[in-house]
Amino acid sequence: MTLLVRPFVAGLYAAAPFIDKVWSEAKPSRLTDWIRITRDIRNRRFDMALLLPNSFESALMMLLAGVPQRVGYATEGRQWMLTNGVTAGSKSVHQMQYYLDLVKVISATVESPSIEIEATAHERNTARRLLAREGIPIEAPFLVLSPGAAYGTAKRWYEDRFANVAETLARELGFYVAVIGSEMERPILAFVSELFARRRFWREKHRWKR
């Protein structure tokens, strides 16, 4: 099984045991790039393409690449390009279930889906070094917060609520807290970290006053 994804998510699947190869390509910005990717797909002689994106472009690429079986949702006027076009169900279902309903068409087992993310040995060693550098014992429980989100604030939880969660779990369960994100999200991470530190300091100060 080969997974074709954008470079910014390729790392999530690097250690996935059910994937033989992760193939990453940036979104084609020129016709020559689009033709090159289509030609590469043709040269690899895939038996089937499971199209998770609902775009017209993704179905056209697989059709022109000569992939014999093309499974996807019959949206965006692309029904004629699919060998197995599936009528989309309710949009209110979770995204995972939306994809699993598509996978059922190829008779895959979907009774007990897993959303675990595997890490490579190198990634685990890097994480241990980062924890040690920040003074977090390797055996200690810790919480990882990722307060950022793509496409602006509409998909993002409030920063003060992230800080509340961090402070509560640190106080009640003894968790260490790590705040992570992309370079563009650095201001958000700094704000959440500062809020968390202030609230923890305030509680400690008032605890000692009693």
PDB file of N, CA, C and O in Angstrom, residues 19 21 32 36 38 49 52 66 85-86 89 92 95 106 113 123 135 154-155 158 173 175 198 202:
ATOM      1  N   ILE A  19       1.315   0.647   6.121  1.00  0.00           N
ATOM      2  CA  ILE A  19       1.666   1.357   4.891  1.00  0.00           C
ATOM      3  C   ILE A  19       3.060   0.928   4.443  1.00  0.00           C
ATOM      4  O   ILE A  19       4.011   0.942   5.222  1.00  0.00           O
ATOM      5  N   LYS A  21       4.725   2.320   1.727  1.00  0.00           N
ATOM      6  CA  LYS A  21       5.504   3.477   1.282  1.00  0.00           C
ATOM      7  C   LYS A  21       4.681   4.749   1.431  1.00  0.00           C
ATOM      8  O   LYS A  21       3.500   4.772   1.087  1.00  0.00           O
ATOM      9  N   THR A  32       3.060  21.246 -15.752  1.00  0.00           N
ATOM     10  CA  THR A  32       4.155  20.280 -15.888  1.00  0.00           C
ATOM     11  C   THR A  32       4.290  19.415 -14.636  1.00  0.00           C
ATOM     12  O   THR A  32       4.597  18.220 -14.731  1.00  0.00           O
ATOM     13  N   ARG A  36       3.780  15.368 -14.470  1.00  0.00           N
ATOM     14  CA  ARG A  36       4.844  14.518 -13.919  1.00  0.00           C
ATOM     15  C   ARG A  36       4.295  13.551 -12.876  1.00  0.00           C
ATOM     16  O   ARG A  36       4.613  12.357 -12.891  1.00  0.00           O
ATOM     17  N   THR A  38       1.200  12.522 -12.519  1.00  0.00           N
ATOM     18  CA  THR A  38       0.319  11.568 -13.203  1.00  0.00           C
ATOM     19  C   THR A  38       1.136  10.479 -13.888  1.00  0.00           C
ATOM     20  O   THR A  38       0.802   9.287 -13.822  1.00  0.00           O
ATOM     21  N   ALA A  49      -6.980   2.780  -6.687  1.00  0.00           N
ATOM     22  CA  ALA A  49      -6.800   4.069  -6.015  1.00  0.00           C
ATOM     23  C   ALA A  49      -8.020   4.326  -5.142  1.00  0.00           C
ATOM     24  O   ALA A  49      -9.157   4.302  -5.630  1.00  0.00           O
ATOM     25  N   LEU A  52      -9.545   9.618  -1.070  1.00  0.00           N
ATOM     26  CA  LEU A  52     -10.139  10.273   0.095  1.00  0.00           C
ATOM     27  C   LEU A  52     -10.523  11.722  -0.207  1.00  0.00           C
ATOM     28  O   LEU A  52     -11.562  12.184   0.256  1.00  0.00           O
ATOM     29  N   GLY A  66      -4.266   5.742 -15.574  1.00  0.00           N
ATOM     30  CA  GLY A  66      -4.604   4.380 -15.965  1.00  0.00           C
ATOM     31  C   GLY A  66      -4.775   3.406 -14.819  1.00  0.00           C
ATOM     32  O   GLY A  66      -4.633   2.193 -15.003  1.00  0.00           O
ATOM     33  N   GLY A  85     -18.128   4.556  -7.761  1.00  0.00           N
ATOM     34  CA  GLY A  85     -18.565   5.839  -7.224  1.00  0.00           C
ATOM     35  C   GLY A  85     -19.546   5.628  -6.085  1.00  0.00           C
ATOM     36  O   GLY A  85     -20.534   4.909  -6.229  1.00  0.00           O
ATOM     37  N   VAL A  86     -19.277   6.229  -4.952  1.00  0.00           N
ATOM     38  CA  VAL A  86     -20.097   6.042  -3.754  1.00  0.00           C
ATOM     39  C   VAL A  86     -20.883   7.321  -3.477  1.00  0.00           C
ATOM     40  O   VAL A  86     -20.326   8.423  -3.514  1.00  0.00           O
ATOM     41  N   GLY A  89     -22.974  10.005   2.250  1.00  0.00           N
ATOM     42  CA  GLY A  89     -24.043   9.984   3.237  1.00  0.00           C
ATOM     43  C   GLY A  89     -24.139  11.304   3.974  1.00  0.00           C
ATOM     44  O   GLY A  89     -23.814  12.363   3.433  1.00  0.00           O
ATOM     45  N   SER A  92     -22.973  14.980   8.736  1.00  0.00           N
ATOM     46  CA  SER A  92     -22.880  15.191  10.176  1.00  0.00           C
ATOM     47  C   SER A  92     -22.044  14.123  10.879  1.00  0.00           C
ATOM     48  O   SER A  92     -21.753  14.251  12.057  1.00  0.00           O
ATOM     49  N   GLN A  95     -15.491  12.654  10.609  1.00  0.00           N
ATOM     50  CA  GLN A  95     -14.698  12.497   9.387  1.00  0.00           C
ATOM     51  C   GLN A  95     -14.138  11.089   9.252  1.00  0.00           C
ATOM     52  O   GLN A  95     -14.057  10.545   8.147  1.00  0.00           O
ATOM     53  N   ILE A 106     -14.526  -1.559  -0.676  1.00  0.00           N
ATOM     54  CA  ILE A 106     -13.506  -2.516  -1.119  1.00  0.00           C
ATOM     55  C   ILE A 106     -13.387  -3.683  -0.147  1.00  0.00           C
ATOM     56  O   ILE A 106     -12.377  -4.379  -0.111  1.00  0.00           O
ATOM     57  N   PRO A 113     -11.765   0.294  14.145  1.00  0.00           N
ATOM     58  CA  PRO A 113     -10.764   1.216  13.603  1.00  0.00           C
ATOM     59  C   PRO A 113      -9.840   1.746  14.690  1.00  0.00           C
ATOM     60  O   PRO A 113     -10.237   1.909  15.843  1.00  0.00           O
ATOM     61  N   GLU A 123      12.318   9.153  16.302  1.00  0.00           N
ATOM     62  CA  GLU A 123      11.408  10.144  16.879  1.00  0.00           C
ATOM     63  C   GLU A 123      11.271   9.955  18.389  1.00  0.00           C
ATOM     64  O   GLU A 123      11.216  10.931  19.144  1.00  0.00           O
ATOM     65  N   GLY A 135      13.780  19.139  31.701  1.00  0.00           N
ATOM     66  CA  GLY A 135      13.676  18.733  33.094  1.00  0.00           C
ATOM     67  C   GLY A 135      12.494  17.845  33.410  1.00  0.00           C
ATOM     68  O   GLY A 135      12.078  17.744  34.570  1.00  0.00           O
ATOM     69  N   ALA A 154     -11.413  30.151  13.770  1.00  0.00           N
ATOM     70  CA  ALA A 154     -12.708  29.461  13.699  1.00  0.00           C
ATOM     71  C   ALA A 154     -12.608  28.012  14.159  1.00  0.00           C
ATOM     72  O   ALA A 154     -13.579  27.449  14.671  1.00  0.00           O
ATOM     73  N   LYS A 155     -11.444  27.385  13.984  1.00  0.00           N
ATOM     74  CA  LYS A 155     -11.276  25.981  14.356  1.00  0.00           C
ATOM     75  C   LYS A 155     -10.432  25.824  15.618  1.00  0.00           C
ATOM     76  O   LYS A 155      -9.945  24.738  15.896  1.00  0.00           O
ATOM     77  N   TYR A 158     -10.346  28.293  22.783  1.00  0.00           N
ATOM     78  CA  TYR A 158      -9.822  29.502  23.412  1.00  0.00           C
ATOM     79  C   TYR A 158      -8.540  29.215  24.192  1.00  0.00           C
ATOM     80  O   TYR A 158      -8.435  28.209  24.893  1.00  0.00           O
ATOM     81  N   LEU A 173      -3.399  15.966  39.067  1.00  0.00           N
ATOM     82  CA  LEU A 173      -2.811  14.674  38.702  1.00  0.00           C
ATOM     83  C   LEU A 173      -1.291  14.692  38.642  1.00  0.00           C
ATOM     84  O   LEU A 173      -0.667  13.668  38.368  1.00  0.00           O
ATOM     85  N   PHE A 175       0.640  16.234  36.452  1.00  0.00           N
ATOM     86  CA  PHE A 175       1.161  16.174  35.092  1.00  0.00           C
ATOM     87  C   PHE A 175       2.162  17.299  34.833  1.00  0.00           C
ATOM     88  O   PHE A 175       1.970  18.431  35.261  1.00  0.00           O
ATOM     89  N   ARG A 198       1.146  31.788  34.992  1.00  0.00           N
ATOM     90  CA  ARG A 198       0.544  32.772  35.898  1.00  0.00           C
ATOM     91  C   ARG A 198      -0.460  32.119  36.835  1.00  0.00           C
ATOM     92  O   ARG A 198      -0.468  32.381  38.036  1.00  0.00           O
ATOM     93  N   TRP A 202      -0.275  31.815  40.804  1.00  0.00           N
ATOM     94  CA  TRP A 202      -1.319  32.409  41.650  1.00  0.00           C
ATOM     95  C   TRP A 202      -1.852  31.388  42.651  1.00  0.00           C
ATOM     96  O   TRP A 202      -2.022  31.683  43.826  1.00  0.00           O
TER      97      TRP A 202
END
